[in-house]
PDB file of C-alpha atoms and ligand atoms in Angstrom:
ATOM      1  CA  MET V1269     110.224  86.649 116.213  1.00 97.00           C
ATOM      2  CA  LYS V1270     112.852  89.672 116.035  1.00 98.00           C
ATOM      3  CA  LEU V1271     115.809  89.393 114.354  1.00 98.00           C
ATOM      4  CA  TYR V1272     118.717  91.978 115.293  1.00 98.00           C
ATOM      5  CA  GLY V1273     120.654  92.443 112.079  1.00 97.00           C
ATOM      6  CA  PHE V1274     122.023  94.655 109.671  1.00 96.00           C
ATOM      7  CA  TRP V1275     121.085  95.036 105.739  1.00 92.00           C
ATOM      8  CA  ARG V1276     124.598  94.668 104.680  1.00 90.00           C
ATOM      9  CA  SER V1277     125.660  92.183 107.473  1.00 95.00           C
ATOM     10  CA  ILE V1278     126.218  88.924 105.624  1.00 96.00           C
ATOM     11  CA  ALA V1279     125.905  86.791 108.830  1.00 98.00           C
ATOM     12  CA  SER V1280     122.314  88.244 109.156  1.00 97.00           C
ATOM     13  CA  TYR V1281     121.610  87.561 105.430  1.00 97.00           C
ATOM     14  CA  ARG V1282     122.219  83.811 106.260  1.00 98.00           C
ATOM     15  CA  VAL V1283     119.761  83.930 108.908  1.00 98.00           C
ATOM     16  CA  ARG V1284     117.118  85.788 106.851  1.00 97.00           C
ATOM     17  CA  VAL V1285     117.557  83.485 103.928  1.00 98.00           C
ATOM     18  CA  ALA V1286     116.859  80.522 106.488  1.00 98.00           C
ATOM     19  CA  LEU V1287     113.428  81.975 108.021  1.00 98.00           C
ATOM     20  CA  HIS V1288     112.242  82.569 104.670  1.00 98.00           C
ATOM     21  CA  LEU V1289     112.872  79.082 103.654  1.00 98.00           C
ATOM     22  CA  LYS V1290     110.913  77.825 106.321  1.00 98.00           C
ATOM     23  CA  GLY V1291     108.119  80.676 105.654  1.00 98.00           C
ATOM     24  CA  LEU V1292     108.825  81.987 109.181  1.00 98.00           C
ATOM     25  CA  ASP V1293     107.671  85.905 109.882  1.00 97.00           C
ATOM     26  CA  PHE V1294     109.751  88.132 111.439  1.00 97.00           C
ATOM     27  CA  GLU V1295     110.614  91.650 112.259  1.00 96.00           C
ATOM     28  CA  GLU V1296     114.293  92.955 111.369  1.00 95.00           C
ATOM     29  CA  PRO V1297     115.670  95.856 113.773  1.00 96.00           C
ATOM     30  CA  GLN V1298     118.516  97.324 112.115  1.00 96.00           C
ATOM     31  CA  VAL V1299     121.691  97.603 114.124  1.00 97.00           C
ATOM     32  CA  ASN V1300     123.345 100.165 112.319  1.00 96.00           C
ATOM     33  CA  LEU V1301     126.757  98.578 112.274  1.00 95.00           C
ATOM     34  CA  LEU V1302     128.387 101.535 110.064  1.00 92.00           C
ATOM     35  CA  GLU V1303     127.690 103.932 113.028  1.00 94.00           C
ATOM     36  CA  GLY V1304     128.834 101.725 115.699  1.00 95.00           C
ATOM     37  CA  HIS V1305     125.550 100.831 117.293  1.00 96.00           C
ATOM     38  CA  GLN V1306     126.978  97.234 118.008  1.00 96.00           C
ATOM     39  CA  PHE V1307     128.710  98.882 120.915  1.00 96.00           C
ATOM     40  CA  THR V1308     125.919 100.622 122.487  1.00 97.00           C
ATOM     41  CA  PRO V1309     124.935  99.512 126.046  1.00 98.00           C
ATOM     42  CA  GLU V1310     121.346  98.684 124.992  1.00 97.00           C
ATOM     43  CA  PHE V1311     122.813  96.096 122.197  1.00 97.00           C
ATOM     44  CA  LEU V1312     125.501  94.550 124.005  1.00 98.00           C
ATOM     45  CA  ALA V1313     122.831  93.289 126.838  1.00 97.00           C
ATOM     46  CA  ILE V1314     121.598  91.827 123.755  1.00 97.00           C
ATOM     47  CA  ASN V1315     124.603  90.586 122.587  1.00 97.00           C
ATOM     48  CA  PRO V1316     127.835  91.048 124.364  1.00 97.00           C
ATOM     49  CA  SER V1317     129.717  90.072 121.253  1.00 97.00           C
ATOM     50  CA  GLY V1318     128.696  93.249 119.779  1.00 97.00           C
ATOM     51  CA  ALA V1319     127.598  91.508 116.391  1.00 98.00           C
ATOM     52  CA  VAL V1320     124.735  90.727 114.410  1.00 98.00           C
ATOM     53  CA  PRO V1321     122.592  88.597 113.865  1.00 98.00           C
ATOM     54  CA  ALA V1322     120.593  87.856 117.371  1.00 98.00           C
ATOM     55  CA  LEU V1323     117.637  86.219 117.211  1.00 98.00           C
ATOM     56  CA  GLU V1324     114.733  86.576 119.767  1.00 98.00           C
ATOM     57  CA  ILE V1325     112.558  83.911 119.861  1.00 97.00           C
ATOM     58  CA  ASP V1326     109.852  82.634 122.907  1.00 95.00           C
ATOM     59  CA  GLY V1327     112.088  84.641 125.537  1.00 95.00           C
ATOM     60  CA  HIS V1328     115.719  83.251 124.234  1.00 97.00           C
ATOM     61  CA  MET V1329     118.201  85.265 122.720  1.00 98.00           C
ATOM     62  CA  LEU V1330     120.222  83.333 120.354  1.00 98.00           C
ATOM     63  CA  THR V1331     123.390  84.511 118.383  1.00 98.00           C
ATOM     64  CA  GLN V1332     125.961  83.052 115.783  1.00 98.00           C
ATOM     65  CA  SER V1333     123.902  82.542 112.441  1.00 98.00           C
ATOM     66  CA  MET V1334     125.101  78.604 112.271  1.00 98.00           C
ATOM     67  CA  ALA V1335     123.696  78.315 115.731  1.00 98.00           C
ATOM     68  CA  ILE V1336     120.673  80.040 114.777  1.00 98.00           C
ATOM     69  CA  MET V1337     120.202  78.009 111.426  1.00 98.00           C
ATOM     70  CA  GLU V1338     120.491  74.913 113.309  1.00 98.00           C
ATOM     71  CA  TYR V1339     118.057  75.532 115.937  1.00 98.00           C
ATOM     72  CA  LEU V1340     115.746  76.456 113.144  1.00 98.00           C
ATOM     73  CA  GLU V1341     116.183  73.272 111.587  1.00 98.00           C
ATOM     74  CA  GLU V1342     115.557  71.609 115.133  1.00 98.00           C
ATOM     75  CA  ARG V1343     112.325  73.403 115.802  1.00 98.00           C
ATOM     76  CA  PHE V1344     111.030  74.070 112.533  1.00 98.00           C
ATOM     77  CA  PRO V1345     112.211  70.967 110.415  1.00 98.00           C
ATOM     78  CA  ASN V1346     110.136  71.542 107.594  1.00 97.00           C
ATOM     79  CA  PRO V1347     111.120  72.276 104.855  1.00 97.00           C
ATOM     80  CA  PRO V1348     114.703  70.821 105.958  1.00 98.00           C
ATOM     81  CA  LEU V1349     118.260  73.030 105.353  1.00 98.00           C
ATOM     82  CA  LEU V1350     120.315  69.712 106.070  1.00 98.00           C
ATOM     83  CA  PRO V1351     120.148  66.509 104.147  1.00 97.00           C
ATOM     84  CA  THR V1352     119.255  63.257 105.546  1.00 97.00           C
ATOM     85  CA  ASP V1353     122.284  61.098 105.041  1.00 97.00           C
ATOM     86  CA  PRO V1354     124.681  61.617 108.170  1.00 98.00           C
ATOM     87  CA  TRP V1355     127.876  62.033 105.306  1.00 97.00           C
ATOM     88  CA  ASP V1356     126.186  64.608 103.681  1.00 97.00           C
ATOM     89  CA  ARG V1357     124.739  66.459 106.764  1.00 98.00           C
ATOM     90  CA  ALA V1358     128.235  66.388 108.003  1.00 98.00           C
ATOM     91  CA  GLU V1359     129.371  67.709 104.312  1.00 97.00           C
ATOM     92  CA  ALA V1360     126.827  70.308 104.473  1.00 98.00           C
ATOM     93  CA  ARG V1361     128.233  71.900 107.770  1.00 98.00           C
ATOM     94  CA  ALA V1362     131.853  71.658 106.595  1.00 98.00           C
ATOM     95  CA  LEU V1363     130.686  73.550 103.207  1.00 98.00           C
ATOM     96  CA  ALA V1364     129.092  76.132 105.516  1.00 98.00           C
ATOM     97  CA  GLN V1365     131.782  76.434 108.198  1.00 98.00           C
ATOM     98  CA  ASP V1366     134.481  77.392 105.109  1.00 98.00           C
ATOM     99  CA  THR V1367     132.978  80.578 104.627  1.00 98.00           C
ATOM    100  CA  VAL V1368     130.989  80.956 108.374  1.00 98.00           C
ATOM    101  CA  ALA V1369     133.762  79.671 110.644  1.00 98.00           C
ATOM    102  CA  ASP V1370     137.227  80.505 108.262  1.00 98.00           C
ATOM    103  CA  ALA V1371     136.815  82.997 106.000  1.00 98.00           C
ATOM    104  CA  HIS V1372     134.043  85.715 106.899  1.00 98.00           C
ATOM    105  CA  PRO V1373     135.758  85.914 110.587  1.00 98.00           C
ATOM    106  CA  LEU V1374     138.779  87.592 108.635  1.00 98.00           C
ATOM    107  CA  PHE V1375     137.199  90.665 107.353  1.00 97.00           C
ATOM    108  CA  VAL V1376     134.098  91.383 109.692  1.00 97.00           C
ATOM    109  CA  PRO V1377     134.165  95.327 110.571  1.00 96.00           C
ATOM    110  CA  ARG V1378     135.834  94.802 113.787  1.00 96.00           C
ATOM    111  CA  VAL V1379     138.804  93.054 112.606  1.00 97.00           C
ATOM    112  CA  ARG V1380     138.798  95.484 109.345  1.00 97.00           C
ATOM    113  CA  LYS V1381     138.839  98.450 111.823  1.00 96.00           C
ATOM    114  CA  TYR V1382     141.780  96.861 113.895  1.00 98.00           C
ATOM    115  CA  LEU V1383     143.772  96.455 110.965  1.00 98.00           C
ATOM    116  CA  THR V1384     143.122 100.323 110.074  1.00 98.00           C
ATOM    117  CA  VAL V1385     143.592 101.541 113.534  1.00 98.00           C
ATOM    118  CA  THR V1386     146.649  99.393 114.638  1.00 98.00           C
ATOM    119  CA  PHE V1387     148.328  99.104 111.250  1.00 98.00           C
ATOM    120  CA  GLY V1388     147.461 101.492 109.123  1.00 98.00           C
ATOM    121  CA  ALA V1389     146.209  99.749 106.449  1.00 98.00           C
ATOM    122  CA  ASP V1390     144.258 102.059 104.058  1.00 98.00           C
ATOM    123  CA  GLU V1391     140.909 101.096 101.911  1.00 96.00           C
ATOM    124  CA  ALA V1392     142.958  99.502  99.225  1.00 97.00           C
ATOM    125  CA  ALA V1393     144.743  97.051 101.444  1.00 98.00           C
ATOM    126  CA  ILE V1394     141.422  96.290 103.294  1.00 97.00           C
ATOM    127  CA  GLN V1395     140.156  95.737 100.183  1.00 97.00           C
ATOM    128  CA  ALA V1396     142.981  93.002  98.762  1.00 97.00           C
ATOM    129  CA  TRP V1397     143.030  91.631 102.692  1.00 98.00           C
ATOM    130  CA  ALA V1398     139.264  90.895 102.145  1.00 98.00           C
ATOM    131  CA  GLY V1399     139.373  89.986  98.300  1.00 98.00           C
ATOM    132  CA  HIS V1400     142.381  87.518  99.099  1.00 98.00           C
ATOM    133  CA  TRP V1401     140.667  85.047 101.860  1.00 98.00           C
ATOM    134  CA  LEU V1402     137.427  85.470 100.051  1.00 98.00           C
ATOM    135  CA  ALA V1403     138.892  84.229  96.597  1.00 98.00           C
ATOM    136  CA  LYS V1404     140.971  81.447  98.391  1.00 98.00           C
ATOM    137  CA  GLY V1405     137.488  80.782  99.868  1.00 98.00           C
ATOM    138  CA  LEU V1406     135.696  80.610  96.296  1.00 98.00           C
ATOM    139  CA  GLN V1407     138.709  78.684  94.889  1.00 98.00           C
ATOM    140  CA  SER V1408     138.212  75.855  97.376  1.00 98.00           C
ATOM    141  CA  TYR V1409     134.296  75.846  97.051  1.00 98.00           C
ATOM    142  CA  GLU V1410     134.998  75.452  92.828  1.00 98.00           C
ATOM    143  CA  VAL V1411     136.588  72.093  93.898  1.00 98.00           C
ATOM    144  CA  ARG V1412     134.297  70.818  96.388  1.00 97.00           C
ATOM    145  CA  LEU V1413     131.262  71.782  94.188  1.00 97.00           C
ATOM    146  CA  ALA V1414     133.100  70.220  91.289  1.00 97.00           C
ATOM    147  CA  LYS V1415     133.224  66.591  93.133  1.00 95.00           C
ATOM    148  CA  ARG V1416     128.939  66.920  93.980  1.00 95.00           C
ATOM    149  CA  PRO V1417     126.762  65.035  91.226  1.00 94.00           C
ATOM    150  CA  PRO V1418     125.124  67.627  89.112  1.00 92.00           C
ATOM    151  CA  ALA V1419     121.825  68.751  90.819  1.00 95.00           C
ATOM    152  CA  PRO V1420     120.355  72.381  90.932  1.00 97.00           C
ATOM    153  CA  PHE V1421     121.555  72.854  94.462  1.00 98.00           C
ATOM    154  CA  VAL V1422     124.466  71.693  96.615  1.00 98.00           C
ATOM    155  CA  PHE V1423     122.538  68.654  97.836  1.00 97.00           C
ATOM    156  CA  GLY V1424     119.584  67.823  95.389  1.00 93.00           C
ATOM    157  CA  ASP V1425     116.703  69.498  94.394  1.00 96.00           C
ATOM    158  CA  THR V1426     116.123  72.038  97.266  1.00 97.00           C
ATOM    159  CA  PRO V1427     118.436  74.625  98.707  1.00 98.00           C
ATOM    160  CA  GLY V1428     120.001  74.085 102.376  1.00 98.00           C
ATOM    161  CA  ILE V1429     122.691  75.551 104.857  1.00 98.00           C
ATOM    162  CA  ALA V1430     125.482  74.921 102.315  1.00 98.00           C
ATOM    163  CA  ASP V1431     123.594  76.925  99.662  1.00 98.00           C
ATOM    164  CA  ILE V1432     122.980  79.778 101.904  1.00 98.00           C
ATOM    165  CA  ALA V1433     126.570  79.861 103.374  1.00 98.00           C
ATOM    166  CA  ILE V1434     128.131  79.870  99.655  1.00 98.00           C
ATOM    167  CA  LYS V1435     125.625  82.608  98.463  1.00 98.00           C
ATOM    168  CA  SER V1436     126.635  84.391 101.591  1.00 98.00           C
ATOM    169  CA  HIS V1437     130.310  84.350 100.455  1.00 98.00           C
ATOM    170  CA  VAL V1438     129.299  85.256  96.785  1.00 98.00           C
ATOM    171  CA  VAL V1439     127.228  88.519  98.381  1.00 96.00           C
ATOM    172  CA  ALA V1440     130.371  89.396 100.413  1.00 96.00           C
ATOM    173  CA  SER V1441     132.629  88.965  97.459  1.00 97.00           C
ATOM    174  CA  GLY V1442     130.724  91.476  95.777  1.00 95.00           C
ATOM    175  CA  LEU V1443     130.689  93.985  98.504  1.00 93.00           C
ATOM    176  CA  PHE V1444     134.490  93.587  98.121  1.00 95.00           C
ATOM    177  CA  GLY V1445     134.735  93.692  94.422  1.00 95.00           C
ATOM    178  CA  VAL V1446     136.125  90.202  93.731  1.00 97.00           C
ATOM    179  CA  ASP V1447     136.420  89.181  90.325  1.00 97.00           C
ATOM    180  CA  MET V1448     133.946  86.126  90.124  1.00 98.00           C
ATOM    181  CA  ALA V1449     135.055  85.094  86.351  1.00 98.00           C
ATOM    182  CA  PRO V1450     137.173  82.069  87.462  1.00 98.00           C
ATOM    183  CA  PHE V1451     134.600  80.420  89.492  1.00 98.00           C
ATOM    184  CA  GLU V1452     132.060  79.002  87.198  1.00 98.00           C
ATOM    185  CA  ARG V1453     130.495  76.522  89.337  1.00 98.00           C
ATOM    186  CA  VAL V1454     129.913  78.865  92.036  1.00 98.00           C
ATOM    187  CA  ARG V1455     128.579  81.282  89.521  1.00 98.00           C
ATOM    188  CA  ALA V1456     125.911  78.653  88.365  1.00 98.00           C
ATOM    189  CA  LEU V1457     125.043  77.820  91.747  1.00 98.00           C
ATOM    190  CA  SER V1458     124.604  81.630  92.842  1.00 98.00           C
ATOM    191  CA  ALA V1459     122.514  82.084  89.547  1.00 98.00           C
ATOM    192  CA  THR V1460     119.823  79.138  90.461  1.00 98.00           C
ATOM    193  CA  LEU V1461     119.750  80.595  93.996  1.00 98.00           C
ATOM    194  CA  ASP V1462     118.998  84.063  92.895  1.00 97.00           C
ATOM    195  CA  GLY V1463     115.762  82.224  91.170  1.00 97.00           C
ATOM    196  CA  VAL V1464     114.594  81.393  94.444  1.00 98.00           C
ATOM    197  CA  ASP V1465     112.162  83.893  96.005  1.00 97.00           C
ATOM    198  CA  ALA V1466     113.745  83.225 100.082  1.00 97.00           C
ATOM    199  CA  PHE V1467     116.955  84.277  98.274  1.00 97.00           C
ATOM    200  CA  ARG V1468     115.751  87.109  96.418  1.00 96.00           C
ATOM    201  CA  ARG V1469     113.713  88.535  99.751  1.00 95.00           C
ATOM    202  CA  ALA V1470     116.945  88.321 101.914  1.00 95.00           C
ATOM    203  CA  ARG V1471     119.194  90.147  99.616  1.00 90.00           C
ATOM    204  CA  PRO V1472     121.289  92.919 101.167  1.00 83.00           C
ATOM    205  CA  ALA V1473     119.671  96.311  99.717  1.00 76.00           C
ATOM    206  CA  ALA V1474     120.321  99.794 101.386  1.00 59.00           C
ATOM    207  CA  PRO V1475     117.021 100.634 103.046  1.00 59.00           C
ATOM    208  CA  GLN V1476     115.468 103.893 101.814  1.00 48.00           C
ATOM    209  CA  THR V1477     116.266 105.477 105.107  1.00 39.00           C
ATOM    210  CA  VAL V1478     119.918 103.979 105.605  1.00 34.00           C
TER     211      VAL V1478
HETATM  212  N1  LIG T2634     130.202  84.216 113.412  1.00 66.25           N
HETATM  213  C1  LIG T2634     129.342  85.071 113.209  1.00 66.25           C
HETATM  214  C2  LIG T2634     129.693  86.429 112.978  1.00 66.25           C
HETATM  215  C3  LIG T2634     128.967  87.563 113.373  1.00 66.25           C
HETATM  216  C4  LIG T2634     129.467  88.892 112.967  1.00 66.25           C
HETATM  217  O1  LIG T2634     130.716  89.178 112.784  1.00 66.25           O
HETATM  218  N2  LIG T2634     128.508  89.931 112.635  1.00 66.25           N
HETATM  219  C5  LIG T2634     129.293  91.212 111.799  1.00 66.25           C
HETATM  220  C6  LIG T2634     128.166  91.362 110.852  1.00 66.25           C
HETATM  221  S1  LIG T2634     128.074  90.488 109.100  1.00 66.25           S
HETATM  222  C7  LIG T2634     129.171  91.925 112.993  1.00 66.25           C
HETATM  223  O2  LIG T2634     127.860  92.378 113.390  1.00 66.25           O
HETATM  224  N3  LIG T2634     129.818  92.622 113.234  1.00 66.25           N
HETATM  225  C8  LIG T2634     130.147  93.881 114.268  1.00 66.25           C
HETATM  226  C9  LIG T2634     131.533  94.477 114.148  1.00 66.25           C
HETATM  227  O3  LIG T2634     132.540  93.535 113.738  1.00 66.25           O
HETATM  228  O4  LIG T2634     132.131  95.556 114.382  1.00 66.25           O
HETATM  229  C10 LIG T2634     128.127  84.990 112.803  1.00 66.25           C
HETATM  230  O5  LIG T2634     128.159  84.017 111.774  1.00 66.25           O
HETATM  231  O6  LIG T2634     126.588  84.956 113.001  1.00 66.25           O
END
C-alpha cells in the first residue's frame, strides 16, 4: 500500500492514523505541497484534483480522506473505526464531516494561495481567516462533545473516525496558532488521543530532509 501524502497535510494525517489503527503497513511517498509538487503532470496523473492523500491499493487509486477511511473500514473491518448503532454511525460521520467537508476546505493551500494572489491577503490575513473557521469548528465540537456520554473517546472505549477528524482539526488549529484555551472538552479528547500509539506515530513532524 502506498499513501501519497505530505508530512504537514492534515488530510494525509487522517489516513495515516486510520492505517495505523488498523495495523496496516504502508509507504508514504512525500508530495511536497510547499514546492507545488501536487501540480506536476506525474502527480496529476495520480490525482487530477492536485491534492493529497491518494492511496494506492491493489491496483486502485483512492482519493479523499473520508472515502479512503470508509474503504479501509469496509475492507479491514477490525478494529472498527465506526460504532455499530446506525444513529451513532451517522453521528460519527457528521462529526467527521464538520471538519473534513466544512472547515478544512476553507483553508487548504490552494484556497490560501487564491486569497493571496487574487485578493492580496497577507500572512496575517490568512492566519486570521483560517483561525476564524477553525475556531468556529472548535466551538461546535465543544457543544457536540458535551452531549456525548462520558467516555475516553467520542464513541466509547476505542477511537474511530470522529476522533481522527477532531484530532486533525486540533492539529490544524496548532499549525495556525488558534488559542485552544476555551475548548476544554476538545483539549481533553486531544490529550487522550496523544496517548494512543497510532495517533502519536501519525503526528505531522517535519522529516529531517524537508
Ligand atoms: N477533502 C480532501 C482534502 C484534500 C486536500 O485539499 N489536501 C491538501 C493537503 S491537507 C492538499 O493536498 N492541498 C493541495 C493544494 O491545495 O494545493 C481530503 O480530505 O482528502
